[in-house]
Amino acid sequence: MERARGRGAPKEPLILDAARTVFLRRGFGAAGVDEIAAIAAISKVTLYKYFPSKEALFSAVIQRDIDAAERRSEDHLDALATTTDLPGDLRAFAREFVGTVTAPDLLRMRRLIATEAERFPDLARTWDERSRMRGLRTLRQLFGALAGRGLLAGDLDVAAEQFLWLLLAGPFNESLFAPAGTPAPRDLDAHADAAVATFLAAFGPK
């Protein structure tokens, strides 16, 4: 992936915020560098000092979103690793996770990446690797540690995959194809709690 020049400089966050707004509003093809520069309140010349092309800017926006998504679950995963209340901590993680993946901006970004997957195959693979695949690996490792403490049992590879799909299948697919809105927070919480109950019934200690 092409790296932008001037990384870490003060105007970079403003440019990325502006670019994200325009890419989500217009898509990659119709997004204009002039509009991005205007929203960031800089000149196009200054923008190109930070990001040498629209492609490089798009890549930087996606990478920043990936990094942010990875950080959102860290606290809940840390709590699960040392839990003394598996149902409660698992529900807290499940609620946070479902709320994150159905957030409107993240859904719009997923649609945008899917639309541009042929133009940016490496970026699409990176998104999948650092979201879905990384999530599976993290859960497998975590569930293995919990099984070692006698808190879970069964095929942990299957457990990780099924737990993710229990959480995602309903609200994520419903939200992905419903641009007008996402389920109410209380409905998402109820779905997450039901997914945890189903999961523990299948993979809790026997």
Tab-separated table of N, CA and C in Angstrom, residues 56-154:
chain	number	residue	atom	x	y	z
A	56	ALA	N	-4.292	6.788	-2.154
A	56	ALA	CA	-3.548	6.747	-0.892
A	56	ALA	C	-4.388	7.294	0.255
A	57	LEU	N	-5.161	8.324	-0.025
A	57	LEU	CA	-6.026	8.909	0.994
A	57	LEU	C	-7.129	7.927	1.388
A	58	PHE	N	-7.736	7.278	0.416
A	58	PHE	CA	-8.770	6.287	0.692
A	58	PHE	C	-8.201	5.156	1.551
A	59	SER	N	-7.030	4.668	1.195
A	59	SER	CA	-6.391	3.604	1.965
A	59	SER	C	-6.149	4.036	3.403
A	60	ALA	N	-5.701	5.263	3.601
A	60	ALA	CA	-5.423	5.757	4.945
A	60	ALA	C	-6.700	5.859	5.771
A	61	VAL	N	-7.791	6.274	5.135
A	61	VAL	CA	-9.076	6.349	5.837
A	61	VAL	C	-9.506	4.965	6.306
A	62	ILE	N	-9.405	3.974	5.421
A	62	ILE	CA	-9.821	2.614	5.773
A	62	ILE	C	-8.931	2.060	6.880
A	63	GLN	N	-7.628	2.253	6.767
A	63	GLN	CA	-6.719	1.743	7.784
A	63	GLN	C	-7.025	2.361	9.145
A	64	ARG	N	-7.359	3.632	9.174
A	64	ARG	CA	-7.673	4.267	10.462
A	64	ARG	C	-8.945	3.684	11.053
A	65	ASP	N	-9.943	3.405	10.206
A	65	ASP	CA	-11.171	2.787	10.700
A	65	ASP	C	-10.912	1.382	11.235
A	66	ILE	N	-10.055	0.631	10.563
A	66	ILE	CA	-9.703	-0.706	11.038
A	66	ILE	C	-9.056	-0.624	12.415
A	67	ASP	N	-8.102	0.300	12.573
A	67	ASP	CA	-7.415	0.462	13.855
A	67	ASP	C	-8.407	0.824	14.966
A	68	ALA	N	-9.349	1.720	14.650
A	68	ALA	CA	-10.327	2.147	15.654
A	68	ALA	C	-11.237	0.993	16.051
A	69	ALA	N	-11.670	0.192	15.064
A	69	ALA	CA	-12.552	-0.936	15.360
A	69	ALA	C	-11.851	-1.958	16.244
A	70	GLU	N	-10.558	-2.167	16.010
A	70	GLU	CA	-9.806	-3.121	16.831
A	70	GLU	C	-9.732	-2.672	18.289
A	71	ARG	N	-9.634	-1.369	18.500
A	71	ARG	CA	-9.464	-0.861	19.869
A	71	ARG	C	-10.752	-0.924	20.680
A	72	ARG	N	-11.913	-0.915	20.005
A	72	ARG	CA	-13.175	-0.785	20.731
A	72	ARG	C	-13.457	-1.953	21.669
A	73	SER	N	-13.032	-3.144	21.296
A	73	SER	CA	-13.366	-4.322	22.097
A	73	SER	C	-12.292	-4.703	23.106
A	74	GLU	N	-11.195	-3.980	23.146
A	74	GLU	CA	-10.057	-4.415	23.956
A	74	GLU	C	-10.391	-4.516	25.434
A	75	ASP	N	-11.100	-3.517	25.991
A	75	ASP	CA	-11.405	-3.539	27.419
A	75	ASP	C	-12.268	-4.736	27.782
A	76	HIS	N	-13.290	-5.010	26.953
A	76	HIS	CA	-14.184	-6.124	27.244
A	76	HIS	C	-13.459	-7.462	27.088
A	77	LEU	N	-12.573	-7.563	26.121
A	77	LEU	CA	-11.806	-8.794	25.961
A	77	LEU	C	-10.866	-9.003	27.140
A	78	ASP	N	-10.271	-7.929	27.639
A	78	ASP	CA	-9.415	-8.040	28.814
A	78	ASP	C	-10.213	-8.530	30.015
A	79	ALA	N	-11.448	-8.038	30.161
A	79	ALA	CA	-12.293	-8.472	31.273
A	79	ALA	C	-12.642	-9.952	31.148
A	80	LEU	N	-12.887	-10.396	29.921
A	80	LEU	CA	-13.220	-11.803	29.717
A	80	LEU	C	-12.047	-12.719	30.055
A	81	ALA	N	-10.845	-12.265	29.771
A	81	ALA	CA	-9.672	-13.112	29.980
A	81	ALA	C	-9.489	-13.466	31.454
A	82	THR	N	-9.921	-12.584	32.351
A	82	THR	CA	-9.737	-12.821	33.788
A	82	THR	C	-11.078	-12.888	34.516
A	83	THR	N	-12.135	-13.215	33.802
A	83	THR	CA	-13.485	-13.122	34.351
A	83	THR	C	-13.705	-14.024	35.563
A	84	THR	N	-14.505	-13.502	36.488
A	84	THR	CA	-15.059	-14.330	37.553
A	84	THR	C	-16.583	-14.396	37.419
A	85	ASP	N	-17.084	-13.809	36.349
A	85	ASP	CA	-18.519	-13.810	36.039
A	85	ASP	C	-18.667	-13.947	34.534
A	86	LEU	N	-18.495	-15.162	34.025
A	86	LEU	CA	-18.486	-15.357	32.579
A	86	LEU	C	-19.781	-14.898	31.911
A	87	PRO	N	-20.968	-15.288	32.395
A	87	PRO	CA	-22.187	-14.807	31.714
A	87	PRO	C	-22.271	-13.285	31.669
A	88	GLY	N	-21.947	-12.612	32.777
A	88	GLY	CA	-22.042	-11.157	32.802
A	88	GLY	C	-21.028	-10.486	31.897
A	89	ASP	N	-19.778	-10.926	31.955
A	89	ASP	CA	-18.747	-10.313	31.118
A	89	ASP	C	-18.951	-10.658	29.643
A	90	LEU	N	-19.464	-11.856	29.370
A	90	LEU	CA	-19.732	-12.221	27.983
A	90	LEU	C	-20.889	-11.398	27.420
A	91	ARG	N	-21.883	-11.119	28.248
A	91	ARG	CA	-22.975	-10.249	27.796
A	91	ARG	C	-22.474	-8.833	27.540
A	92	ALA	N	-21.586	-8.334	28.406
A	92	ALA	CA	-21.047	-6.981	28.194
A	92	ALA	C	-20.273	-6.904	26.884
A	93	PHE	N	-19.449	-7.918	26.605
A	93	PHE	CA	-18.720	-7.944	25.344
A	93	PHE	C	-19.682	-8.048	24.169
A	94	ALA	N	-20.671	-8.927	24.268
A	94	ALA	CA	-21.607	-9.141	23.164
A	94	ALA	C	-22.388	-7.866	22.850
A	95	ARG	N	-22.822	-7.163	23.883
A	95	ARG	CA	-23.573	-5.918	23.650
A	95	ARG	C	-22.694	-4.873	22.955
A	96	GLU	N	-21.450	-4.727	23.450
A	96	GLU	CA	-20.540	-3.763	22.819
A	96	GLU	C	-20.268	-4.147	21.372
A	97	PHE	N	-20.044	-5.430	21.122
A	97	PHE	CA	-19.694	-5.893	19.782
A	97	PHE	C	-20.840	-5.667	18.810
A	98	VAL	N	-22.046	-6.053	19.193
A	98	VAL	CA	-23.201	-5.871	18.309
A	98	VAL	C	-23.447	-4.391	18.049
A	99	GLY	N	-23.304	-3.569	19.080
A	99	GLY	CA	-23.481	-2.131	18.878
A	99	GLY	C	-22.454	-1.542	17.937
A	100	THR	N	-21.215	-2.035	18.030
A	100	THR	CA	-20.157	-1.526	17.156
A	100	THR	C	-20.384	-1.902	15.706
A	101	VAL	N	-20.660	-3.183	15.440
A	101	VAL	CA	-20.750	-3.625	14.045
A	101	VAL	C	-21.999	-3.097	13.347
A	102	THR	N	-22.998	-2.638	14.120
A	102	THR	CA	-24.199	-2.080	13.490
A	102	THR	C	-24.215	-0.556	13.532
A	103	ALA	N	-23.109	0.065	13.977
A	103	ALA	CA	-23.038	1.531	13.958
A	103	ALA	C	-23.175	2.031	12.517
A	104	PRO	N	-24.003	3.048	12.275
A	104	PRO	CA	-24.276	3.484	10.895
A	104	PRO	C	-23.036	3.792	10.072
A	105	ASP	N	-22.060	4.520	10.631
A	105	ASP	CA	-20.868	4.872	9.860
A	105	ASP	C	-20.059	3.637	9.493
A	106	LEU	N	-19.968	2.671	10.407
A	106	LEU	CA	-19.211	1.461	10.108
A	106	LEU	C	-19.907	0.639	9.032
A	107	LEU	N	-21.233	0.589	9.074
A	107	LEU	CA	-21.974	-0.119	8.027
A	107	LEU	C	-21.771	0.541	6.671
A	108	ARG	N	-21.796	1.872	6.649
A	108	ARG	CA	-21.564	2.571	5.382
A	108	ARG	C	-20.155	2.303	4.866
A	109	MET	N	-19.188	2.223	5.784
A	109	MET	CA	-17.823	1.941	5.363
A	109	MET	C	-17.711	0.522	4.802
A	110	ARG	N	-18.386	-0.429	5.425
A	110	ARG	CA	-18.372	-1.797	4.903
A	110	ARG	C	-18.976	-1.850	3.500
A	111	ARG	N	-20.078	-1.142	3.297
A	111	ARG	CA	-20.681	-1.112	1.960
A	111	ARG	C	-19.702	-0.510	0.947
A	112	LEU	N	-19.027	0.553	1.362
A	112	LEU	CA	-18.080	1.215	0.465
A	112	LEU	C	-16.928	0.281	0.111
A	113	ILE	N	-16.385	-0.422	1.094
A	113	ILE	CA	-15.278	-1.342	0.836
A	113	ILE	C	-15.729	-2.469	-0.087
A	114	ALA	N	-16.941	-3.002	0.142
A	114	ALA	CA	-17.451	-4.057	-0.729
A	114	ALA	C	-17.595	-3.548	-2.160
A	115	THR	N	-18.074	-2.319	-2.316
A	115	THR	CA	-18.242	-1.739	-3.647
A	115	THR	C	-16.896	-1.575	-4.355
A	116	GLU	N	-15.859	-1.222	-3.597
A	116	GLU	CA	-14.553	-0.938	-4.183
A	116	GLU	C	-13.581	-2.116	-4.078
A	117	ALA	N	-14.094	-3.309	-3.755
A	117	ALA	CA	-13.208	-4.467	-3.532
A	117	ALA	C	-12.398	-4.819	-4.778
A	118	GLU	N	-12.971	-4.670	-5.958
A	118	GLU	CA	-12.225	-4.988	-7.181
A	118	GLU	C	-11.128	-3.962	-7.443
A	119	ARG	N	-11.379	-2.716	-7.106
A	119	ARG	CA	-10.387	-1.664	-7.319
A	119	ARG	C	-9.280	-1.729	-6.265
A	120	PHE	N	-9.662	-2.123	-5.029
A	120	PHE	CA	-8.715	-2.188	-3.915
A	120	PHE	C	-8.768	-3.574	-3.268
A	121	PRO	N	-8.374	-4.610	-3.984
A	121	PRO	CA	-8.476	-5.968	-3.409
A	121	PRO	C	-7.626	-6.150	-2.161
A	122	ASP	N	-6.443	-5.545	-2.136
A	122	ASP	CA	-5.592	-5.693	-0.959
A	122	ASP	C	-6.234	-5.055	0.262
A	123	LEU	N	-6.888	-3.925	0.054
A	123	LEU	CA	-7.532	-3.237	1.159
A	123	LEU	C	-8.727	-4.034	1.667
A	124	ALA	N	-9.496	-4.623	0.743
A	124	ALA	CA	-10.630	-5.450	1.151
A	124	ALA	C	-10.153	-6.661	1.942
A	125	ARG	N	-9.051	-7.272	1.487
A	125	ARG	CA	-8.508	-8.415	2.227
A	125	ARG	C	-8.005	-7.990	3.599
A	126	THR	N	-7.390	-6.802	3.667
A	126	THR	CA	-6.909	-6.309	4.954
A	126	THR	C	-8.066	-6.091	5.914
A	127	TRP	N	-9.154	-5.522	5.431
A	127	TRP	CA	-10.337	-5.301	6.275
A	127	TRP	C	-10.845	-6.637	6.814
A	128	ASP	N	-10.963	-7.630	5.937
A	128	ASP	CA	-11.446	-8.944	6.359
A	128	ASP	C	-10.466	-9.599	7.330
A	129	GLU	N	-9.178	-9.490	7.038
A	129	GLU	CA	-8.164	-10.110	7.890
A	129	GLU	C	-8.153	-9.496	9.285
A	130	ARG	N	-8.264	-8.174	9.350
A	130	ARG	CA	-8.130	-7.506	10.642
A	130	ARG	C	-9.459	-7.306	11.363
A	131	SER	N	-10.551	-7.735	10.741
A	131	SER	CA	-11.838	-7.678	11.430
A	131	SER	C	-12.343	-9.090	11.690
A	132	ARG	N	-12.909	-9.734	10.675
A	132	ARG	CA	-13.498	-11.064	10.870
A	132	ARG	C	-12.466	-12.108	11.272
A	133	MET	N	-11.370	-12.236	10.508
A	133	MET	CA	-10.409	-13.300	10.780
A	133	MET	C	-9.658	-13.059	12.095
A	134	ARG	N	-9.281	-11.819	12.334
A	134	ARG	CA	-8.600	-11.518	13.599
A	134	ARG	C	-9.535	-11.761	14.778
A	135	GLY	N	-10.813	-11.407	14.620
A	135	GLY	CA	-11.781	-11.652	15.673
A	135	GLY	C	-11.921	-13.127	15.993
A	136	LEU	N	-11.949	-13.949	14.951
A	136	LEU	CA	-12.031	-15.394	15.171
A	136	LEU	C	-10.814	-15.913	15.928
A	137	ARG	N	-9.623	-15.483	15.500
A	137	ARG	CA	-8.413	-15.943	16.181
A	137	ARG	C	-8.392	-15.505	17.643
A	138	THR	N	-8.802	-14.272	17.886
A	138	THR	CA	-8.814	-13.766	19.258
A	138	THR	C	-9.778	-14.569	20.123
A	139	LEU	N	-10.974	-14.840	19.584
A	139	LEU	CA	-11.952	-15.596	20.359
A	139	LEU	C	-11.494	-17.032	20.591
A	140	ARG	N	-10.878	-17.650	19.586
A	140	ARG	CA	-10.379	-19.011	19.776
A	140	ARG	C	-9.352	-19.066	20.905
A	141	GLN	N	-8.445	-18.104	20.909
A	141	GLN	CA	-7.428	-18.062	21.962
A	141	GLN	C	-8.073	-17.815	23.324
A	142	LEU	N	-9.002	-16.874	23.362
A	142	LEU	CA	-9.680	-16.545	24.607
A	142	LEU	C	-10.487	-17.727	25.127
A	143	PHE	N	-11.261	-18.356	24.234
A	143	PHE	CA	-12.088	-19.490	24.652
A	143	PHE	C	-11.220	-20.660	25.105
A	144	GLY	N	-10.045	-20.817	24.491
A	144	GLY	CA	-9.122	-21.854	24.942
A	144	GLY	C	-8.684	-21.618	26.377
A	145	ALA	N	-8.377	-20.353	26.690
A	145	ALA	CA	-7.975	-20.024	28.058
A	145	ALA	C	-9.123	-20.255	29.036
A	146	LEU	N	-10.338	-19.910	28.628
A	146	LEU	CA	-11.499	-20.122	29.491
A	146	LEU	C	-11.778	-21.614	29.683
A	147	ALA	N	-11.587	-22.393	28.621
A	147	ALA	CA	-11.759	-23.841	28.742
A	147	ALA	C	-10.739	-24.422	29.709
A	148	GLY	N	-9.516	-23.883	29.688
A	148	GLY	CA	-8.491	-24.343	30.613
A	148	GLY	C	-8.854	-24.096	32.066
A	149	ARG	N	-9.722	-23.100	32.283
A	149	ARG	CA	-10.200	-22.818	33.646
A	149	ARG	C	-11.501	-23.546	33.958
A	150	GLY	N	-11.970	-24.368	33.001
A	150	GLY	CA	-13.195	-25.125	33.220
A	150	GLY	C	-14.471	-24.344	32.982
A	151	LEU	N	-14.368	-23.167	32.318
A	151	LEU	CA	-15.540	-22.317	32.113
A	151	LEU	C	-16.250	-22.584	30.789
A	152	LEU	N	-15.554	-23.198	29.830
A	152	LEU	CA	-16.148	-23.577	28.552
A	152	LEU	C	-15.721	-25.000	28.223
A	153	ALA	N	-16.471	-25.622	27.311
A	153	ALA	CA	-16.142	-26.987	26.896
A	153	ALA	C	-16.610	-27.197	25.466
A	154	GLY	N	-15.977	-28.161	24.771
A	154	GLY	CA	-16.379	-28.483	23.409
A	154	GLY	C	-15.339	-28.062	22.396
